[in-house]
Amino acid sequence: MNRIPVGVLGATGMVGQQYIALLRDHPWFEVRFVAASPRSAGKSYAEAVAGRWQLAQDYDAKVASLIVADANDVKAAAAAAARGDCAFVFSALEMGKDEIKALEEAYAAAGLPVVSNASAHRWTGDVPMLIPEINHHHADIIPVQRKSRGWDKGFIVVKPNCSIQCYMTPVHSLMEAGFEVRRMFVTTLQAVSGAGYPGVPSLDMIDNIVPFIGGEEEKSEKEPLKILGRIDGGLIENASGPLIAAHCNRVPVVNGHTACVSMEFGDRKPSVDEVRAVWKAFRALPQELGLPSAPLHPIIVREEADRPQPRKDRDADKGMAVTVGRVRPCPLFDLRFVGLSHNTVRGAAGGGILNAELLKAKGYL
Ligand code: NAP
């Protein structure tokens, strides 16, 4: 099968590099267009990432020789599209929120679908914020989005914040099994790669924990409500719960976001064994469709008392699975657990690629 040519905006950054690595042998998509800031524009990809390539796996020779475009120059991407080198773009840009918003809209208006990692459009009412195992049906808003904005081929979808999948996929699976989750207390321990490159200064991070990540607690508390919401009148209406209190911390771990979660259930309260059984059995549309990046088991349950751990569990199922453990009673709420997922794979580039695979399977790409 001929692979679909794709572009990566922000291809030189932490998430962009992960896109390049994950798409290297992808069965459906092939990177043929890369763009970043004016600082990188005009250089070959190899020159642009020299000295700051962060991954153990190398980029391939074809990508190495691509000339990096200026991501602000939408016409360059439109020209790549016209010569058959870019059917849609993954957006991994780090710029001002308003700048990213306007730029992603300009790409969509130019006929290029945008599958974004940036937070800029997460609160735009007609833009779906997808975790395919939870709310794949929110993609149904794409025709409405296109119509109301006058876009024929372009559209925008986003994925949520990088820590959310490590607790919301397990929580959603319990809700789907009929256990209402009313309140949650979440403490995240987030890896330094979540801040991009070069990110947090080493002197702030070594031998230390920083108990503040700008904007992160608001995202952790509110984004799940949109993900659990429903399409109503051309917009995605937020769910009314669960009520979430989040404490977000930056910890000296390279990759892998961990969350310690206490949950209060409604009238029907599951036992520890029921929770484990729901998680072990959980499968969703990506698994049914056999999407190339879908983990076989979206939730992996560890029985050991000291798991999950970032170093041992972040790469589970190619970094796309959520690993959970330590399910036990909570004296404050009902039950508590620890969840973990890879922030630049499941929480960023891998999640974006799974979104694109879902959209392809649904006929939008
Ligand atoms: P990063 O390492 O700082 O990379 C930023 C990218 O944006 C680089 O390619 C950079 O190009 C480009 N860029 C910066 N300023 C630009 C400008 N003025 N015009 C055009 N391009 C510009 O950041 P990151 O961690 O990869 O994050 C990328 C996006 O993903 C952000 O929106 C972030 O919030 C989101 N995200 C990150 C994670 C994570 O775990 N890191 C997870 C989920 C979502 P140059 O290399 O040329 O400067």
mmCIF file of C-alpha atoms in Angstrom, residues 11-356:
data_model
loop_
_atom_site.group_PDB
_atom_site.id
_atom_site.type_symbol
_atom_site.label_atom_id
_atom_site.label_comp_id
_atom_site.label_asym_id
_atom_site.label_seq_id
_atom_site.Cartn_x
_atom_site.Cartn_y
_atom_site.Cartn_z
ATOM 1 C CA ALA A 11 9.414 18.546 13.789
ATOM 2 C CA THR A 12 12.659 19.568 15.525
ATOM 3 C CA GLY A 13 11.225 19.713 19.082
ATOM 4 C CA MET A 14 10.789 17.080 21.744
ATOM 5 C CA VAL A 15 7.412 15.887 20.456
ATOM 6 C CA GLY A 16 8.319 16.493 16.805
ATOM 7 C CA GLN A 17 11.340 14.190 17.145
ATOM 8 C CA GLN A 18 9.106 11.506 18.618
ATOM 9 C CA TYR A 19 6.801 11.856 15.574
ATOM 10 C CA ILE A 20 9.777 11.405 13.241
ATOM 11 C CA ALA A 21 10.889 8.288 15.150
ATOM 12 C CA LEU A 22 7.421 6.706 15.470
ATOM 13 C CA LEU A 23 6.519 7.350 11.819
ATOM 14 C CA ARG A 24 9.784 5.885 10.527
ATOM 15 C CA ASP A 25 8.266 2.464 9.786
ATOM 16 C CA HIS A 26 4.599 3.382 10.012
ATOM 17 C CA PRO A 27 2.459 1.240 7.687
ATOM 18 C CA TRP A 28 0.054 4.049 6.680
ATOM 19 C CA PHE A 29 1.899 7.388 6.987
ATOM 20 C CA GLU A 30 5.228 8.676 5.659
ATOM 21 C CA VAL A 31 6.913 11.966 6.662
ATOM 22 C CA ARG A 32 7.610 14.008 3.535
ATOM 23 C CA PHE A 33 7.346 17.568 4.899
ATOM 24 C CA VAL A 34 8.915 19.040 8.048
ATOM 25 C CA ALA A 35 8.592 22.560 9.445
ATOM 26 C CA ALA A 36 9.792 24.411 12.534
ATOM 27 C CA SER A 37 10.768 27.959 13.582
ATOM 28 C CA PRO A 38 12.540 30.445 11.314
ATOM 29 C CA ARG A 39 15.729 29.459 13.247
ATOM 30 C CA SER A 40 15.624 25.989 11.688
ATOM 31 C CA ALA A 41 14.047 26.900 8.342
ATOM 32 C CA GLY A 42 16.307 26.379 5.317
ATOM 33 C CA LYS A 43 18.491 23.772 7.072
ATOM 34 C CA SER A 44 18.344 20.076 6.340
ATOM 35 C CA TYR A 45 16.519 18.163 9.098
ATOM 36 C CA ALA A 46 19.862 16.591 10.132
ATOM 37 C CA GLU A 47 21.463 20.049 10.500
ATOM 38 C CA ALA A 48 18.448 21.426 12.366
ATOM 39 C CA VAL A 49 18.494 18.706 15.060
ATOM 40 C CA ALA A 50 22.290 18.352 15.264
ATOM 41 C CA GLY A 51 23.318 18.282 18.939
ATOM 42 C CA ARG A 52 19.723 18.116 20.224
ATOM 43 C CA TRP A 53 18.345 14.819 18.914
ATOM 44 C CA GLN A 54 16.947 13.263 22.089
ATOM 45 C CA LEU A 55 16.009 9.707 21.151
ATOM 46 C CA ALA A 56 17.953 6.445 21.142
ATOM 47 C CA GLN A 57 16.492 5.577 17.727
ATOM 48 C CA ASP A 58 17.892 7.548 14.745
ATOM 49 C CA TYR A 59 15.818 9.373 12.144
ATOM 50 C CA ASP A 60 15.934 7.810 8.690
ATOM 51 C CA ALA A 61 18.065 9.050 5.798
ATOM 52 C CA LYS A 62 15.077 10.343 3.808
ATOM 53 C CA VAL A 63 13.954 12.608 6.662
ATOM 54 C CA ALA A 64 17.573 13.668 7.354
ATOM 55 C CA SER A 65 17.788 15.302 3.942
ATOM 56 C CA LEU A 66 14.378 17.052 3.980
ATOM 57 C CA ILE A 67 14.754 20.841 4.055
ATOM 58 C CA VAL A 68 12.962 22.308 7.071
ATOM 59 C CA ALA A 69 10.270 24.832 6.128
ATOM 60 C CA ASP A 70 9.145 27.787 8.261
ATOM 61 C CA ALA A 71 5.963 26.553 9.972
ATOM 62 C CA ASN A 72 4.551 30.098 9.796
ATOM 63 C CA ASP A 73 4.609 29.848 5.998
ATOM 64 C CA VAL A 74 1.383 27.971 5.261
ATOM 65 C CA LYS A 75 1.981 28.406 1.537
ATOM 66 C CA ALA A 76 5.052 26.146 1.800
ATOM 67 C CA ALA A 77 2.863 23.353 3.184
ATOM 68 C CA ALA A 78 0.166 24.054 0.575
ATOM 69 C CA ALA A 79 2.840 23.774 -2.140
ATOM 70 C CA ALA A 80 4.013 20.463 -0.618
ATOM 71 C CA ALA A 81 0.374 19.317 -0.655
ATOM 72 C CA ALA A 82 0.027 20.350 -4.310
ATOM 73 C CA ARG A 83 3.054 18.252 -5.296
ATOM 74 C CA GLY A 84 1.694 15.261 -3.345
ATOM 75 C CA ASP A 85 4.041 15.484 -0.343
ATOM 76 C CA CYS A 86 1.622 16.468 2.409
ATOM 77 C CA ALA A 87 -1.970 15.225 2.831
ATOM 78 C CA PHE A 88 -2.301 16.458 6.434
ATOM 79 C CA VAL A 89 -0.091 17.781 9.240
ATOM 80 C CA PHE A 90 0.733 16.786 12.788
ATOM 81 C CA SER A 91 1.177 19.956 14.827
ATOM 82 C CA ALA A 92 3.779 19.893 17.618
ATOM 83 C CA LEU A 93 4.466 23.625 17.761
ATOM 84 C CA GLU A 94 5.464 25.515 20.877
ATOM 85 C CA MET A 95 4.519 29.184 20.413
ATOM 86 C CA GLY A 96 2.052 31.669 21.903
ATOM 87 C CA LYS A 97 -1.437 30.167 22.214
ATOM 88 C CA ASP A 98 -3.061 32.772 19.946
ATOM 89 C CA GLU A 99 -0.341 32.331 17.335
ATOM 90 C CA ILE A 100 -0.829 28.552 17.271
ATOM 91 C CA LYS A 101 -4.608 28.960 17.137
ATOM 92 C CA ALA A 102 -4.417 31.262 14.118
ATOM 93 C CA LEU A 103 -1.753 29.154 12.400
ATOM 94 C CA GLU A 104 -3.611 25.845 12.808
ATOM 95 C CA GLU A 105 -6.756 27.509 11.435
ATOM 96 C CA ALA A 106 -4.766 28.805 8.456
ATOM 97 C CA TYR A 107 -3.538 25.264 7.689
ATOM 98 C CA ALA A 108 -7.097 23.908 7.908
ATOM 99 C CA ALA A 109 -8.381 26.750 5.700
ATOM 100 C CA ALA A 110 -5.673 25.858 3.161
ATOM 101 C CA GLY A 111 -7.188 22.358 2.937
ATOM 102 C CA LEU A 112 -4.778 20.602 5.307
ATOM 103 C CA PRO A 113 -6.271 18.656 8.230
ATOM 104 C CA VAL A 114 -4.396 19.388 11.470
ATOM 105 C CA VAL A 115 -3.880 16.686 14.116
ATOM 106 C CA SER A 116 -2.545 18.751 16.984
ATOM 107 C CA ASN A 117 -0.692 18.256 20.248
ATOM 108 C CA ALA A 118 -0.839 21.915 21.204
ATOM 109 C CA SER A 119 -3.280 23.133 23.831
ATOM 110 C CA ALA A 120 -4.395 26.181 21.793
ATOM 111 C CA HIS A 121 -7.615 24.665 20.406
ATOM 112 C CA ARG A 122 -8.478 22.315 23.275
ATOM 113 C CA TRP A 123 -11.257 24.652 24.419
ATOM 114 C CA THR A 124 -12.624 25.506 20.981
ATOM 115 C CA GLY A 125 -16.205 24.182 21.133
ATOM 116 C CA ASP A 126 -16.285 22.475 17.722
ATOM 117 C CA VAL A 127 -12.775 20.964 17.981
ATOM 118 C CA PRO A 128 -12.749 17.390 19.310
ATOM 119 C CA MET A 129 -10.172 16.528 21.997
ATOM 120 C CA LEU A 130 -9.624 12.838 21.347
ATOM 121 C CA ILE A 131 -8.454 9.833 23.308
ATOM 122 C CA PRO A 132 -9.638 7.172 20.836
ATOM 123 C CA GLU A 133 -10.307 4.587 23.561
ATOM 124 C CA ILE A 134 -12.684 7.041 25.285
ATOM 125 C CA ASN A 135 -14.376 9.460 22.899
ATOM 126 C CA HIS A 136 -13.732 8.406 19.292
ATOM 127 C CA HIS A 137 -17.349 9.445 18.561
ATOM 128 C CA HIS A 138 -16.401 13.124 19.070
ATOM 129 C CA ALA A 139 -14.807 12.906 15.590
ATOM 130 C CA ASP A 140 -18.412 13.076 14.316
ATOM 131 C CA ILE A 141 -18.266 16.846 14.860
ATOM 132 C CA ILE A 142 -15.738 17.276 12.016
ATOM 133 C CA PRO A 143 -18.372 17.802 9.251
ATOM 134 C CA VAL A 144 -20.055 20.453 11.438
ATOM 135 C CA GLN A 145 -16.717 22.170 12.081
ATOM 136 C CA ARG A 146 -15.928 22.187 8.361
ATOM 137 C CA LYS A 147 -19.345 23.523 7.404
ATOM 138 C CA SER A 148 -19.478 26.343 9.935
ATOM 139 C CA ARG A 149 -15.967 27.530 9.021
ATOM 140 C CA GLY A 150 -16.296 27.042 5.259
ATOM 141 C CA TRP A 151 -13.438 24.514 5.116
ATOM 142 C CA ASP A 152 -13.789 21.807 2.484
ATOM 143 C CA LYS A 153 -10.963 19.380 3.270
ATOM 144 C CA GLY A 154 -9.247 20.898 6.303
ATOM 145 C CA PHE A 155 -10.239 20.448 9.964
ATOM 146 C CA ILE A 156 -8.593 20.515 13.403
ATOM 147 C CA VAL A 157 -8.539 17.797 16.052
ATOM 148 C CA VAL A 158 -6.473 17.934 19.232
ATOM 149 C CA LYS A 159 -5.355 15.552 21.922
ATOM 150 C CA PRO A 160 -5.444 16.388 25.629
ATOM 151 C CA ASN A 161 -2.661 17.214 28.034
ATOM 152 C CA CYS A 162 0.103 14.600 28.293
ATOM 153 C CA SER A 163 -0.714 13.270 31.782
ATOM 154 C CA ILE A 164 -4.472 12.842 31.358
ATOM 155 C CA GLN A 165 -4.509 9.483 29.584
ATOM 156 C CA CYS A 166 -2.663 7.794 32.452
ATOM 157 C CA TYR A 167 -5.674 8.241 34.732
ATOM 158 C CA MET A 168 -8.670 9.033 32.499
ATOM 159 C CA THR A 169 -8.528 5.824 30.459
ATOM 160 C CA PRO A 170 -8.755 3.708 33.660
ATOM 161 C CA VAL A 171 -11.431 6.006 35.113
ATOM 162 C CA HIS A 172 -13.470 6.006 31.889
ATOM 163 C CA SER A 173 -13.404 2.197 31.725
ATOM 164 C CA LEU A 174 -14.928 2.043 35.232
ATOM 165 C CA MET A 175 -17.597 4.593 34.310
ATOM 166 C CA GLU A 176 -18.407 2.606 31.165
ATOM 167 C CA ALA A 177 -18.792 -0.500 33.358
ATOM 168 C CA GLY A 178 -21.503 1.342 35.320
ATOM 169 C CA PHE A 179 -19.526 2.742 38.260
ATOM 170 C CA GLU A 180 -20.124 6.494 38.483
ATOM 171 C CA VAL A 181 -16.980 8.353 39.607
ATOM 172 C CA ARG A 182 -18.099 11.467 41.517
ATOM 173 C CA ARG A 183 -14.861 12.978 42.823
ATOM 174 C CA MET A 184 -11.165 12.411 42.209
ATOM 175 C CA PHE A 185 -8.018 13.576 43.948
ATOM 176 C CA VAL A 186 -5.055 13.400 41.544
ATOM 177 C CA THR A 187 -1.373 13.998 42.288
ATOM 178 C CA THR A 188 0.803 13.896 39.166
ATOM 179 C CA LEU A 189 4.561 13.277 39.035
ATOM 180 C CA GLN A 190 5.538 14.570 35.601
ATOM 181 C CA ALA A 191 8.721 13.911 33.644
ATOM 182 C CA VAL A 192 11.039 16.703 32.482
ATOM 183 C CA SER A 193 10.542 15.853 28.781
ATOM 184 C CA GLY A 194 7.009 17.189 29.234
ATOM 185 C CA ALA A 195 8.505 20.679 29.266
ATOM 186 C CA GLY A 196 10.104 20.294 25.812
ATOM 187 C CA TYR A 197 13.786 20.818 25.037
ATOM 188 C CA PRO A 198 15.886 22.175 26.744
ATOM 189 C CA GLY A 199 13.018 22.464 29.233
ATOM 190 C CA VAL A 200 13.508 22.858 32.973
ATOM 191 C CA PRO A 201 17.075 23.970 33.937
ATOM 192 C CA SER A 202 19.111 21.046 35.322
ATOM 193 C CA LEU A 203 19.906 22.965 38.523
ATOM 194 C CA ASP A 204 16.182 23.208 39.266
ATOM 195 C CA MET A 205 15.650 19.512 38.605
ATOM 196 C CA ILE A 206 18.571 17.441 39.923
ATOM 197 C CA ASP A 207 18.033 16.386 43.558
ATOM 198 C CA ASN A 208 14.710 18.189 43.518
ATOM 199 C CA ILE A 209 10.947 18.261 42.881
ATOM 200 C CA VAL A 210 9.185 21.373 41.591
ATOM 201 C CA PRO A 211 5.608 21.485 42.940
ATOM 202 C CA PHE A 212 4.307 23.742 40.162
ATOM 203 C CA ILE A 213 3.758 23.401 36.400
ATOM 204 C CA GLY A 214 2.117 26.478 34.926
ATOM 205 C CA GLY A 215 -1.480 25.848 33.776
ATOM 206 C CA GLU A 216 -1.227 22.102 34.356
ATOM 207 C CA GLU A 217 -3.629 21.753 37.282
ATOM 208 C CA GLU A 218 -6.383 23.609 35.418
ATOM 209 C CA LYS A 219 -5.852 21.320 32.395
ATOM 210 C CA SER A 220 -5.907 18.195 34.593
ATOM 211 C CA GLU A 221 -9.134 19.272 36.258
ATOM 212 C CA LYS A 222 -11.069 20.551 33.219
ATOM 213 C CA GLU A 223 -9.946 18.644 30.100
ATOM 214 C CA PRO A 224 -11.470 15.325 31.291
ATOM 215 C CA LEU A 225 -14.899 17.012 31.343
ATOM 216 C CA LYS A 226 -14.693 17.845 27.634
ATOM 217 C CA ILE A 227 -13.425 14.337 26.825
ATOM 218 C CA LEU A 228 -16.389 12.825 28.709
ATOM 219 C CA GLY A 229 -18.813 15.359 27.203
ATOM 220 C CA ARG A 230 -21.288 14.972 24.346
ATOM 221 C CA ILE A 231 -21.956 16.662 21.025
ATOM 222 C CA ASP A 232 -24.921 18.998 21.282
ATOM 223 C CA GLY A 233 -25.986 21.675 18.777
ATOM 224 C CA GLY A 234 -22.682 21.653 16.869
ATOM 225 C CA LEU A 235 -20.536 21.982 19.998
ATOM 226 C CA ILE A 236 -19.045 19.599 22.520
ATOM 227 C CA GLU A 237 -20.817 20.135 25.836
ATOM 228 C CA ASN A 238 -18.749 19.297 28.924
ATOM 229 C CA ALA A 239 -19.796 16.510 31.252
ATOM 230 C CA SER A 240 -20.804 17.732 34.708
ATOM 231 C CA GLY A 241 -18.367 15.433 36.530
ATOM 232 C CA PRO A 242 -16.299 13.989 38.027
ATOM 233 C CA LEU A 243 -15.083 16.840 40.190
ATOM 234 C CA ILE A 244 -11.275 16.682 40.103
ATOM 235 C CA ALA A 245 -8.665 18.262 42.395
ATOM 236 C CA ALA A 246 -5.140 18.070 40.919
ATOM 237 C CA HIS A 247 -1.655 18.656 42.322
ATOM 238 C CA CYS A 248 0.935 18.656 39.515
ATOM 239 C CA ASN A 249 4.652 18.196 40.226
ATOM 240 C CA ARG A 250 7.740 18.155 37.999
ATOM 241 C CA VAL A 251 10.051 15.298 39.054
ATOM 242 C CA PRO A 252 13.568 14.291 37.950
ATOM 243 C CA VAL A 253 12.401 11.555 35.547
ATOM 244 C CA VAL A 254 13.208 11.819 31.824
ATOM 245 C CA ASN A 255 10.058 10.187 30.371
ATOM 246 C CA GLY A 256 6.811 8.873 31.863
ATOM 247 C CA HIS A 257 4.101 10.723 33.762
ATOM 248 C CA THR A 258 2.744 9.059 36.923
ATOM 249 C CA ALA A 259 -0.530 9.889 38.702
ATOM 250 C CA CYS A 260 -1.643 8.859 42.193
ATOM 251 C CA VAL A 261 -5.439 8.894 42.153
ATOM 252 C CA SER A 262 -8.146 8.552 44.812
ATOM 253 C CA MET A 263 -11.698 8.018 43.527
ATOM 254 C CA GLU A 264 -15.099 8.477 45.151
ATOM 255 C CA PHE A 265 -17.845 6.446 43.504
ATOM 256 C CA GLY A 266 -21.602 6.959 43.366
ATOM 257 C CA ASP A 267 -24.031 4.518 44.969
ATOM 258 C CA ARG A 268 -22.549 1.518 43.158
ATOM 259 C CA LYS A 269 -19.040 0.995 44.487
ATOM 260 C CA PRO A 270 -16.725 -1.593 42.885
ATOM 261 C CA SER A 271 -14.457 -3.854 44.900
ATOM 262 C CA VAL A 272 -10.703 -3.932 44.256
ATOM 263 C CA ASP A 273 -11.163 -7.195 42.358
ATOM 264 C CA GLU A 274 -13.955 -5.735 40.214
ATOM 265 C CA VAL A 275 -11.756 -2.758 39.303
ATOM 266 C CA ARG A 276 -8.903 -5.038 38.292
ATOM 267 C CA ALA A 277 -11.280 -7.195 36.237
ATOM 268 C CA VAL A 278 -12.729 -4.163 34.398
ATOM 269 C CA TRP A 279 -9.250 -2.862 33.573
ATOM 270 C CA LYS A 280 -7.949 -6.224 32.385
ATOM 271 C CA ALA A 281 -10.966 -6.768 30.121
ATOM 272 C CA PHE A 282 -11.096 -3.199 28.753
ATOM 273 C CA ARG A 283 -10.885 -2.922 24.954
ATOM 274 C CA ALA A 284 -12.189 -0.122 22.745
ATOM 275 C CA LEU A 285 -12.589 0.856 19.095
ATOM 276 C CA PRO A 286 -8.823 1.209 18.336
ATOM 277 C CA GLN A 287 -8.333 -2.409 19.429
ATOM 278 C CA GLU A 288 -11.430 -3.613 17.526
ATOM 279 C CA LEU A 289 -10.243 -1.843 14.370
ATOM 280 C CA GLY A 290 -6.684 -3.105 14.863
ATOM 281 C CA LEU A 291 -5.242 0.391 14.370
ATOM 282 C CA PRO A 292 -1.472 0.075 13.863
ATOM 283 C CA SER A 293 -0.519 2.096 16.976
ATOM 284 C CA ALA A 294 -3.274 0.767 19.243
ATOM 285 C CA PRO A 295 -1.903 -1.140 22.238
ATOM 286 C CA LEU A 296 -3.165 -4.710 22.444
ATOM 287 C CA HIS A 297 -4.137 -4.091 26.088
ATOM 288 C CA PRO A 298 -4.898 -0.375 26.585
ATOM 289 C CA ILE A 299 -4.675 -0.844 30.377
ATOM 290 C CA ILE A 300 -2.017 -3.137 31.831
ATOM 291 C CA VAL A 301 -2.587 -4.137 35.459
ATOM 292 C CA ARG A 302 0.561 -4.812 37.517
ATOM 293 C CA GLU A 303 0.170 -6.937 40.629
ATOM 294 C CA GLU A 304 3.497 -6.004 42.321
ATOM 295 C CA ALA A 305 3.272 -3.666 45.320
ATOM 296 C CA ASP A 306 5.868 -1.278 43.859
ATOM 297 C CA ARG A 307 4.627 -0.844 40.265
ATOM 298 C CA PRO A 308 4.078 1.031 37.982
ATOM 299 C CA GLN A 309 7.450 2.780 37.772
ATOM 300 C CA PRO A 310 8.511 5.138 34.951
ATOM 301 C CA ARG A 311 11.715 3.326 33.981
ATOM 302 C CA LYS A 312 10.118 -0.129 33.996
ATOM 303 C CA ASP A 313 6.647 0.591 32.633
ATOM 304 C CA ARG A 314 6.674 3.647 30.342
ATOM 305 C CA ASP A 315 7.563 1.607 27.238
ATOM 306 C CA ALA A 316 4.802 -0.982 27.758
ATOM 307 C CA ASP A 317 3.269 -1.916 24.392
ATOM 308 C CA LYS A 318 5.556 0.492 22.477
ATOM 309 C CA GLY A 319 4.800 3.282 24.955
ATOM 310 C CA MET A 320 1.088 3.278 24.059
ATOM 311 C CA ALA A 321 -0.385 1.361 27.028
ATOM 312 C CA VAL A 322 -1.398 2.812 30.372
ATOM 313 C CA THR A 323 0.037 0.809 33.285
ATOM 314 C CA VAL A 324 -1.858 0.763 36.573
ATOM 315 C CA GLY A 325 -1.193 -0.772 39.951
ATOM 316 C CA ARG A 326 -1.560 -0.395 43.708
ATOM 317 C CA VAL A 327 -5.371 -0.591 43.593
ATOM 318 C CA ARG A 328 -6.468 -0.449 47.207
ATOM 319 C CA PRO A 329 -9.061 1.065 49.535
ATOM 320 C CA CYS A 330 -8.807 4.788 50.272
ATOM 321 C CA PRO A 331 -9.703 6.025 53.779
ATOM 322 C CA LEU A 332 -10.650 9.452 52.377
ATOM 323 C CA PHE A 333 -12.590 8.394 49.238
ATOM 324 C CA ASP A 334 -13.388 4.811 48.135
ATOM 325 C CA LEU A 335 -10.454 3.402 46.131
ATOM 326 C CA ARG A 336 -7.013 4.602 45.027
ATOM 327 C CA PHE A 337 -4.492 3.541 42.398
ATOM 328 C CA VAL A 338 -1.341 4.616 40.556
ATOM 329 C CA GLY A 339 -1.402 5.131 36.768
ATOM 330 C CA LEU A 340 1.495 5.731 34.395
ATOM 331 C CA SER A 341 1.980 6.419 30.694
ATOM 332 C CA HIS A 342 4.750 7.644 28.392
ATOM 333 C CA ASN A 343 4.268 11.391 28.004
ATOM 334 C CA THR A 344 5.942 11.938 24.625
ATOM 335 C CA VAL A 345 4.543 8.694 23.131
ATOM 336 C CA ARG A 346 1.019 7.952 24.456
ATOM 337 C CA GLY A 347 0.732 11.483 25.837
ATOM 338 C CA ALA A 348 1.965 13.258 22.693
ATOM 339 C CA ALA A 349 3.212 11.916 19.331
ATOM 340 C CA GLY A 350 1.921 8.345 19.694
ATOM 341 C CA GLY A 351 -1.452 9.701 20.815
ATOM 342 C CA GLY A 352 -1.506 12.064 17.807
ATOM 343 C CA ILE A 353 -0.689 9.202 15.440
ATOM 344 C CA LEU A 354 -3.429 7.033 16.971
ATOM 345 C CA ASN A 355 -5.850 9.941 16.454
ATOM 346 C CA ALA A 356 -4.814 10.138 12.782
#
